[in-house]
Amino acid sequence: MKIYPLPIVFFFLAISLPVMAQPSFAGLENLFTIPRHYVVCHTTEKPVIDGNISDAVWGNAAWSEPFVDIEDDLKPVPSFKTRIKMLWNDTCLFVAAELEEPYAWAYMQQHDEPLYLENNFEVFFDPGNTTHQYFEIEVNARNTVFDVFLSKPYRNGAKELMGWDAPGLVTAVNIQGSLNNPAMLGKSWTVEMAIPFASLSLGAKPEIPTDGRIWRFNASRVEWQTDVIDGKYEKRKDAVGKTLAEDNWVWSPQGIVSMHCPERWRYLQFSKQIQPADVLPFVLPYGEIQRQYLWLVYYRQKDYFEKNKKYAPSLSKLGIKPAAFEVGGKKNVLTMEATKSQFAVVIQSAENSISVNDEGLIQESGMVVY
């Protein structure tokens, strides 16, 4: 399967859109790069979930680009290569990942231990593309699992639902080398997951993707610097004994050091095609272009609140002129209602309207965007 680049016209909205008094994205460019995308092919044959990703069925899935730092080119290229591939059938999403790693280590063995405090691999799913009600699954090199449901991002005051476990989830790890043995370096470790769509559905009926359906998705790798002390890997500390910060390597860069900004996740498009050569190029939905203006106001409002302890009462207070402008050649109007403690922003065209509120919840009506 070929990974098609996004059309250049969408690369940087503030430059590429027709000039018609559109708001400025200046100063926030790191949050408005277009996320990467991946078209995942359908399969009639299930991979064997044993951590060995050399199954013939995986030959029908393309490897992703190598992971980059969560802040992209603001930080160095990752020391070790990470890549991922995906397939789906009518019941499950299948994930395979390869993590280059000469120093494989993992000590946590209990389900739902905080695996992000060790080296791990993580996947994130927002099937509804609302930035709310999303799922996170982590696994370490011992195949210990951490899975959690979040009603909304941490930035909006969420507390994770640790009682949620992904029903029917199957994971496996294969280590090309040794585990927790500094005397014997290895090559990599590989992960396989079979994630039932029923476990990523909130209602009683599983929500199975249809051909062309788009989810928001991202994958992350947490990597800690280590030293060997008394034959055991220990996280490296600085001169005053403070543990050094971890590296966060991701499939699609977030622009900031937080995976919990679902609006920055990758676009995952489901295709009923089985042969990768038959997959059509990915096309960014029109509604996703409109959403950029909602997030512009959202980020500006959050910055205003941080400085003033209240939200701005008008767009003009945010330096945004409330006027009609063109988005992809179509006339749109951006409006906002706000109090000191809440706000809601709407972008509206002749065909549809989409809104975001102070909790980052996206809602849309009118034209079907996907």
Short mmCIF file of C-alpha atoms in Angstrom, two decimals:
data_model
loop_
_atom_site.label_atom_id
_atom_site.label_comp_id
_atom_site.label_asym_id
_atom_site.label_seq_id
_atom_site.Cartn_x
_atom_site.Cartn_y
_atom_site.Cartn_z
CA MET A 1 0.00 0.00 0.00
CA LYS A 2 1.40 3.35 -0.96
CA ILE A 3 1.24 6.16 1.59
CA TYR A 4 0.09 9.14 -0.44
CA PRO A 5 1.17 12.66 0.49
CA LEU A 6 -1.51 15.21 1.27
CA PRO A 7 -2.12 17.76 -1.46
CA ILE A 8 0.14 20.76 -1.03
CA VAL A 9 -2.88 23.05 -0.92
CA PHE A 10 -3.62 21.82 2.62
CA PHE A 11 -0.06 21.98 3.98
CA PHE A 12 -0.30 25.35 5.72
CA LEU A 13 -3.73 26.84 5.92
CA ALA A 14 -2.81 30.43 6.63
CA ILE A 15 -0.90 30.58 3.34
CA SER A 16 -2.74 28.16 1.10
CA LEU A 17 -6.34 29.35 1.50
CA PRO A 18 -7.65 32.15 -0.70
CA VAL A 19 -7.01 35.54 0.89
CA MET A 20 -10.35 36.78 2.22
CA ALA A 21 -9.61 38.18 5.68
CA GLN A 22 -9.03 34.72 7.15
CA PRO A 23 -7.71 34.59 10.73
CA SER A 24 -3.97 34.33 11.28
CA PHE A 25 -2.28 31.18 12.58
CA ALA A 26 0.97 33.03 13.31
CA GLY A 27 2.75 31.81 16.42
CA LEU A 28 0.90 28.47 16.51
CA GLU A 29 2.35 26.85 13.40
CA ASN A 30 3.53 23.81 15.38
CA LEU A 31 -0.11 22.99 16.17
CA PHE A 32 -1.38 23.32 12.62
CA THR A 33 0.77 21.03 10.56
CA ILE A 34 -1.53 18.51 8.87
CA PRO A 35 -1.33 15.16 10.72
CA ARG A 36 -0.06 12.17 8.80
CA HIS A 37 -2.49 9.60 7.43
CA TYR A 38 -2.67 5.86 6.79
CA VAL A 39 -5.12 3.83 4.73
CA VAL A 40 -5.63 0.44 6.40
CA CYS A 41 -6.60 -2.47 4.14
CA HIS A 42 -9.22 -5.13 4.83
CA THR A 43 -8.17 -8.73 5.33
CA THR A 44 -10.00 -12.04 5.10
CA GLU A 45 -7.23 -13.87 6.94
CA LYS A 46 -6.46 -13.16 10.57
CA PRO A 47 -2.82 -12.82 11.62
CA VAL A 48 -1.72 -15.16 14.39
CA ILE A 49 -1.22 -12.95 17.44
CA ASP A 50 2.04 -14.33 18.78
CA GLY A 51 4.37 -11.34 18.47
CA ASN A 52 5.97 -12.74 15.33
CA ILE A 53 5.05 -10.31 12.57
CA SER A 54 6.50 -12.33 9.71
CA ASP A 55 3.10 -13.92 8.93
CA ALA A 56 2.28 -13.82 5.22
CA VAL A 57 -0.91 -11.87 5.95
CA TRP A 58 1.16 -8.91 7.14
CA GLY A 59 2.60 -8.69 3.64
CA ASN A 60 -0.69 -7.03 2.64
CA ALA A 61 -0.01 -4.06 4.92
CA ALA A 62 2.50 -1.28 4.34
CA TRP A 63 4.98 -0.20 6.94
CA SER A 64 4.52 3.31 8.19
CA GLU A 65 7.09 6.03 8.09
CA PRO A 66 9.57 5.83 10.98
CA PHE A 67 8.38 7.48 14.18
CA VAL A 68 9.59 11.01 14.93
CA ASP A 69 9.89 13.03 18.11
CA ILE A 70 6.56 14.20 19.54
CA GLU A 71 7.67 17.80 18.80
CA ASP A 72 8.86 16.82 15.31
CA ASP A 73 11.91 18.71 14.08
CA LEU A 74 12.17 20.75 17.28
CA LYS A 75 13.95 17.71 18.75
CA PRO A 76 16.56 15.27 17.38
CA VAL A 77 15.66 12.29 15.24
CA PRO A 78 14.90 9.27 17.49
CA SER A 79 17.89 7.08 18.37
CA PHE A 80 16.05 3.87 17.51
CA LYS A 81 13.67 3.18 14.64
CA THR A 82 9.99 2.46 15.28
CA ARG A 83 7.38 1.58 12.66
CA ILE A 84 3.87 0.20 12.53
CA LYS A 85 1.45 -1.50 10.14
CA MET A 86 -2.27 -2.24 10.40
CA LEU A 87 -5.06 -4.41 8.96
CA TRP A 88 -8.74 -4.91 9.77
CA ASN A 89 -11.57 -7.38 9.28
CA ASP A 90 -15.23 -7.22 10.23
CA THR A 91 -14.53 -7.77 13.94
CA CYS A 92 -11.04 -6.50 14.78
CA LEU A 93 -8.33 -3.98 14.08
CA PHE A 94 -4.90 -5.62 13.89
CA VAL A 95 -1.76 -3.71 14.82
CA ALA A 96 1.86 -4.76 14.33
CA ALA A 97 4.80 -2.70 15.55
CA GLU A 98 8.56 -3.10 15.37
CA LEU A 99 10.70 -1.26 17.93
CA GLU A 100 14.43 -1.26 17.35
CA GLU A 101 16.00 -1.71 20.79
CA PRO A 102 19.32 -3.23 21.88
CA TYR A 103 18.45 -2.77 25.58
CA ALA A 104 15.06 -4.42 26.03
CA TRP A 105 13.82 -4.05 29.59
CA ALA A 106 10.49 -4.14 31.43
CA TYR A 107 9.82 -4.82 35.10
CA MET A 108 6.10 -4.08 35.54
CA GLN A 109 4.00 -7.24 35.40
CA GLN A 110 0.58 -6.27 36.81
CA HIS A 111 -2.29 -5.24 34.55
CA ASP A 112 -2.84 -1.46 34.51
CA GLU A 113 0.44 -0.60 36.18
CA PRO A 114 1.70 2.80 34.89
CA LEU A 115 3.67 1.43 31.95
CA TYR A 116 4.53 4.94 30.74
CA LEU A 117 7.08 4.98 33.57
CA GLU A 118 8.98 2.29 31.64
CA ASN A 119 9.78 1.85 27.96
CA ASN A 120 6.51 0.98 26.24
CA PHE A 121 4.39 1.09 23.07
CA GLU A 122 1.04 2.94 23.06
CA VAL A 123 -1.95 3.30 20.74
CA PHE A 124 -4.77 5.86 20.96
CA PHE A 125 -8.22 5.76 19.33
CA ASP A 126 -10.89 8.45 18.84
CA PRO A 127 -13.44 6.69 16.59
CA GLY A 128 -15.95 9.55 16.75
CA ASN A 129 -13.39 12.27 16.02
CA THR A 130 -14.85 14.51 18.74
CA THR A 131 -11.69 14.55 20.97
CA HIS A 132 -13.89 13.06 23.71
CA GLN A 133 -14.61 9.46 24.67
CA TYR A 134 -11.37 7.96 23.48
CA PHE A 135 -9.27 4.91 24.29
CA GLU A 136 -5.62 4.21 25.10
CA ILE A 137 -3.82 0.86 25.16
CA GLU A 138 -0.20 0.37 26.23
CA VAL A 139 2.07 -2.67 26.30
CA ASN A 140 5.62 -3.18 27.55
CA ALA A 141 8.25 -5.72 26.51
CA ARG A 142 6.86 -8.25 29.02
CA ASN A 143 3.45 -7.98 27.31
CA THR A 144 1.95 -6.30 30.36
CA VAL A 145 -1.09 -4.24 29.33
CA PHE A 146 -2.38 -0.87 30.50
CA ASP A 147 -5.75 0.10 28.99
CA VAL A 148 -7.86 3.12 29.85
CA PHE A 149 -10.90 5.09 28.69
CA LEU A 150 -11.05 8.88 28.90
CA SER A 151 -14.27 10.87 28.70
CA LYS A 152 -12.26 13.92 27.63
CA PRO A 153 -8.60 15.00 27.56
CA TYR A 154 -6.66 15.66 30.76
CA ARG A 155 -6.35 19.34 29.78
CA ASN A 156 -10.12 19.60 30.19
CA GLY A 157 -10.19 18.07 33.66
CA ALA A 158 -10.70 14.41 32.81
CA LYS A 159 -9.93 11.55 35.13
CA GLU A 160 -9.12 8.27 33.46
CA LEU A 161 -11.54 5.37 33.84
CA MET A 162 -9.10 2.73 35.02
CA GLY A 163 -11.92 0.23 35.54
CA TRP A 164 -12.32 -0.03 31.77
CA ASP A 165 -10.57 -2.98 30.15
CA ALA A 166 -10.68 -3.64 26.41
CA PRO A 167 -12.90 -6.77 26.19
CA GLY A 168 -11.43 -9.42 23.90
CA LEU A 169 -8.10 -7.64 23.46
CA VAL A 170 -5.26 -9.98 22.51
CA THR A 171 -1.63 -8.82 22.59
CA ALA A 172 1.71 -10.57 22.17
CA VAL A 173 5.37 -9.54 22.24
CA ASN A 174 8.42 -11.15 20.66
CA ILE A 175 11.91 -10.05 21.69
CA GLN A 176 14.72 -10.33 19.17
CA GLY A 177 17.38 -10.58 21.86
CA SER A 178 17.09 -10.75 25.63
CA LEU A 179 14.93 -9.11 28.28
CA ASN A 180 16.37 -7.40 31.35
CA ASN A 181 19.86 -8.74 30.59
CA PRO A 182 22.40 -5.95 30.08
CA ALA A 183 25.11 -8.52 29.35
CA MET A 184 23.34 -9.63 26.15
CA LEU A 185 22.29 -6.90 23.74
CA GLY A 186 19.49 -7.53 21.26
CA LYS A 187 18.05 -6.09 18.07
CA SER A 188 14.39 -5.19 18.61
CA TRP A 189 11.06 -6.19 20.06
CA THR A 190 7.83 -6.60 18.14
CA VAL A 191 4.21 -6.22 19.21
CA GLU A 192 0.98 -7.62 17.79
CA MET A 193 -2.51 -6.60 18.84
CA ALA A 194 -5.99 -7.77 17.89
CA ILE A 195 -8.41 -5.11 19.12
CA PRO A 196 -12.12 -5.94 18.76
CA PHE A 197 -14.22 -3.07 17.43
CA ALA A 198 -16.72 -4.00 20.14
CA SER A 199 -14.16 -2.96 22.76
CA LEU A 200 -13.86 0.48 21.11
CA SER A 201 -17.65 0.97 20.94
CA LEU A 202 -19.68 2.67 23.65
CA GLY A 203 -23.09 1.23 22.83
CA ALA A 204 -24.36 -2.32 23.07
CA LYS A 205 -23.88 -2.81 19.31
CA PRO A 206 -20.30 -2.88 17.99
CA GLU A 207 -19.54 0.02 15.65
CA ILE A 208 -17.81 -1.62 12.69
CA PRO A 209 -16.09 0.85 10.31
CA THR A 210 -17.49 1.18 6.82
CA ASP A 211 -15.45 1.54 3.66
CA GLY A 212 -13.85 5.00 3.67
CA ARG A 213 -14.55 5.68 7.36
CA ILE A 214 -11.98 7.89 9.11
CA TRP A 215 -10.88 7.64 12.72
CA ARG A 216 -8.36 9.73 14.61
CA PHE A 217 -5.51 7.52 15.80
CA ASN A 218 -1.94 7.81 16.93
CA ALA A 219 0.80 5.58 18.26
CA SER A 220 3.61 6.45 20.64
CA ARG A 221 6.76 4.96 22.06
CA VAL A 222 8.13 5.99 25.46
CA GLU A 223 11.90 5.57 25.75
CA TRP A 224 13.92 6.28 28.90
CA GLN A 225 17.68 6.74 29.09
CA THR A 226 19.19 4.08 31.33
CA ASP A 227 22.35 3.06 33.16
CA VAL A 228 23.25 -0.43 34.32
CA ILE A 229 23.53 -0.58 38.10
CA ASP A 230 24.20 -3.91 39.85
CA GLY A 231 23.27 -5.78 36.69
CA LYS A 232 19.90 -4.04 36.31
CA TYR A 233 18.64 -1.25 34.08
CA GLU A 234 17.96 1.94 36.03
CA LYS A 235 16.60 5.20 34.65
CA ARG A 236 19.38 7.74 34.25
CA LYS A 237 19.58 10.66 36.69
CA ASP A 238 21.19 14.06 36.42
CA ALA A 239 23.91 15.47 38.69
CA VAL A 240 21.43 16.24 41.49
CA GLY A 241 19.72 12.85 41.36
CA LYS A 242 16.64 13.80 39.31
CA THR A 243 15.46 11.27 36.73
CA LEU A 244 16.00 12.54 33.20
CA ALA A 245 12.87 13.15 31.14
CA GLU A 246 11.76 10.39 28.80
CA ASP A 247 11.78 10.60 25.02
CA ASN A 248 8.40 10.45 23.30
CA TRP A 249 8.56 9.11 19.75
CA VAL A 250 5.33 9.12 17.78
CA TRP A 251 3.81 8.11 14.46
CA SER A 252 2.40 11.55 13.75
CA PRO A 253 3.94 14.52 15.61
CA GLN A 254 1.77 16.32 18.15
CA GLY A 255 3.65 19.63 18.12
CA ILE A 256 3.63 19.68 21.94
CA VAL A 257 4.67 17.15 24.59
CA SER A 258 1.24 15.62 25.13
CA MET A 259 -0.42 12.67 23.46
CA HIS A 260 -3.76 13.74 24.91
CA CYS A 261 -4.62 16.27 22.21
CA PRO A 262 -6.73 14.08 19.90
CA GLU A 263 -7.16 16.86 17.34
CA ARG A 264 -3.47 16.36 16.54
CA TRP A 265 -3.69 12.60 15.94
CA ARG A 266 -3.21 10.84 12.64
CA TYR A 267 -6.03 10.15 10.17
CA LEU A 268 -6.74 6.43 9.91
CA GLN A 269 -8.94 5.57 6.92
CA PHE A 270 -10.50 2.13 6.54
CA SER A 271 -10.56 0.60 3.07
CA LYS A 272 -12.37 -2.53 1.95
CA GLN A 273 -9.61 -3.12 -0.56
CA ILE A 274 -7.41 -6.11 0.17
CA GLN A 275 -4.67 -5.42 -2.37
CA PRO A 276 -2.70 -2.32 -1.40
CA ALA A 277 -2.21 -1.33 -5.04
CA ASP A 278 -5.98 -0.81 -5.36
CA VAL A 279 -6.24 1.68 -2.50
CA LEU A 280 -7.26 5.17 -3.59
CA PRO A 281 -5.28 8.22 -2.43
CA PHE A 282 -6.29 9.70 0.90
CA VAL A 283 -8.28 12.93 0.62
CA LEU A 284 -8.49 15.26 3.61
CA PRO A 285 -12.21 15.79 4.40
CA TYR A 286 -13.46 19.33 3.99
CA GLY A 287 -14.68 19.42 7.58
CA GLU A 288 -11.13 18.86 8.79
CA ILE A 289 -10.02 22.06 7.07
CA GLN A 290 -12.86 23.96 8.74
CA ARG A 291 -11.94 22.57 12.15
CA GLN A 292 -8.56 24.25 12.01
CA TYR A 293 -10.27 27.61 12.57
CA LEU A 294 -12.15 26.24 15.57
CA TRP A 295 -8.91 25.03 17.11
CA LEU A 296 -7.29 28.37 16.38
CA VAL A 297 -9.92 30.11 18.54
CA TYR A 298 -9.74 27.35 21.16
CA TYR A 299 -5.96 27.69 21.58
CA ARG A 300 -6.16 31.49 21.61
CA GLN A 301 -8.90 31.38 24.25
CA LYS A 302 -6.94 29.01 26.46
CA ASP A 303 -3.93 31.30 26.24
CA TYR A 304 -6.14 34.31 27.03
CA PHE A 305 -7.59 32.50 30.06
CA GLU A 306 -4.11 31.62 31.32
CA LYS A 307 -3.17 35.28 31.29
CA ASN A 308 -6.46 36.86 32.39
CA LYS A 309 -8.22 34.14 34.42
CA LYS A 310 -11.29 34.53 32.22
CA TYR A 311 -12.22 33.91 28.59
CA ALA A 312 -12.26 36.69 26.02
CA PRO A 313 -15.79 38.01 25.37
CA SER A 314 -15.27 38.39 21.61
CA LEU A 315 -13.17 37.19 18.71
CA SER A 316 -11.73 40.65 18.27
CA LYS A 317 -10.24 40.42 21.79
CA LEU A 318 -8.32 37.40 20.50
CA GLY A 319 -7.04 39.32 17.51
CA ILE A 320 -9.47 37.54 15.17
CA LYS A 321 -11.67 39.66 12.98
CA PRO A 322 -15.26 38.26 12.96
CA ALA A 323 -15.84 38.29 9.20
CA ALA A 324 -16.72 35.89 6.41
CA PHE A 325 -13.78 34.21 4.73
CA GLU A 326 -13.18 31.38 2.31
CA VAL A 327 -12.24 27.85 3.30
CA GLY A 328 -11.35 25.71 0.33
CA GLY A 329 -13.17 28.12 -1.97
CA LYS A 330 -16.39 28.13 0.06
CA LYS A 331 -17.70 31.02 2.13
CA ASN A 332 -17.59 30.37 5.90
CA VAL A 333 -18.48 32.47 8.93
CA LEU A 334 -16.78 32.11 12.30
CA THR A 335 -18.78 33.16 15.39
CA MET A 336 -18.33 32.82 19.15
CA GLU A 337 -20.41 33.11 22.30
CA ALA A 338 -18.52 33.47 25.56
CA THR A 339 -18.82 34.20 29.24
CA LYS A 340 -15.97 34.53 31.71
CA SER A 341 -16.01 30.78 32.34
CA GLN A 342 -17.29 29.21 29.10
CA PHE A 343 -17.23 29.63 25.35
CA ALA A 344 -18.50 28.00 22.16
CA VAL A 345 -17.19 28.66 18.65
CA VAL A 346 -19.02 27.79 15.42
CA ILE A 347 -17.80 27.73 11.84
CA GLN A 348 -20.64 27.62 9.34
CA SER A 349 -20.92 27.28 5.59
CA ALA A 350 -23.99 26.88 3.40
CA GLU A 351 -23.77 23.09 3.79
CA ASN A 352 -22.73 22.49 7.39
CA SER A 353 -21.69 23.84 10.76
CA ILE A 354 -19.13 22.56 13.25
CA SER A 355 -18.54 23.77 16.79
CA VAL A 356 -16.04 23.43 19.62
CA ASN A 357 -16.56 24.44 23.23
CA ASP A 358 -14.24 25.28 26.12
CA GLU A 359 -13.85 21.56 26.90
CA GLY A 360 -12.64 20.85 23.37
CA LEU A 361 -15.75 18.89 22.38
CA ILE A 362 -16.32 18.88 18.62
CA GLN A 363 -19.89 18.63 17.31
CA GLU A 364 -21.11 18.93 13.76
CA SER A 365 -24.37 19.07 11.82
CA GLY A 366 -25.46 19.30 8.21
CA MET A 367 -23.19 17.87 5.58
CA VAL A 368 -21.73 14.41 6.29
CA VAL A 369 -18.02 15.07 6.48
CA TYR A 370 -16.85 11.44 6.33
#
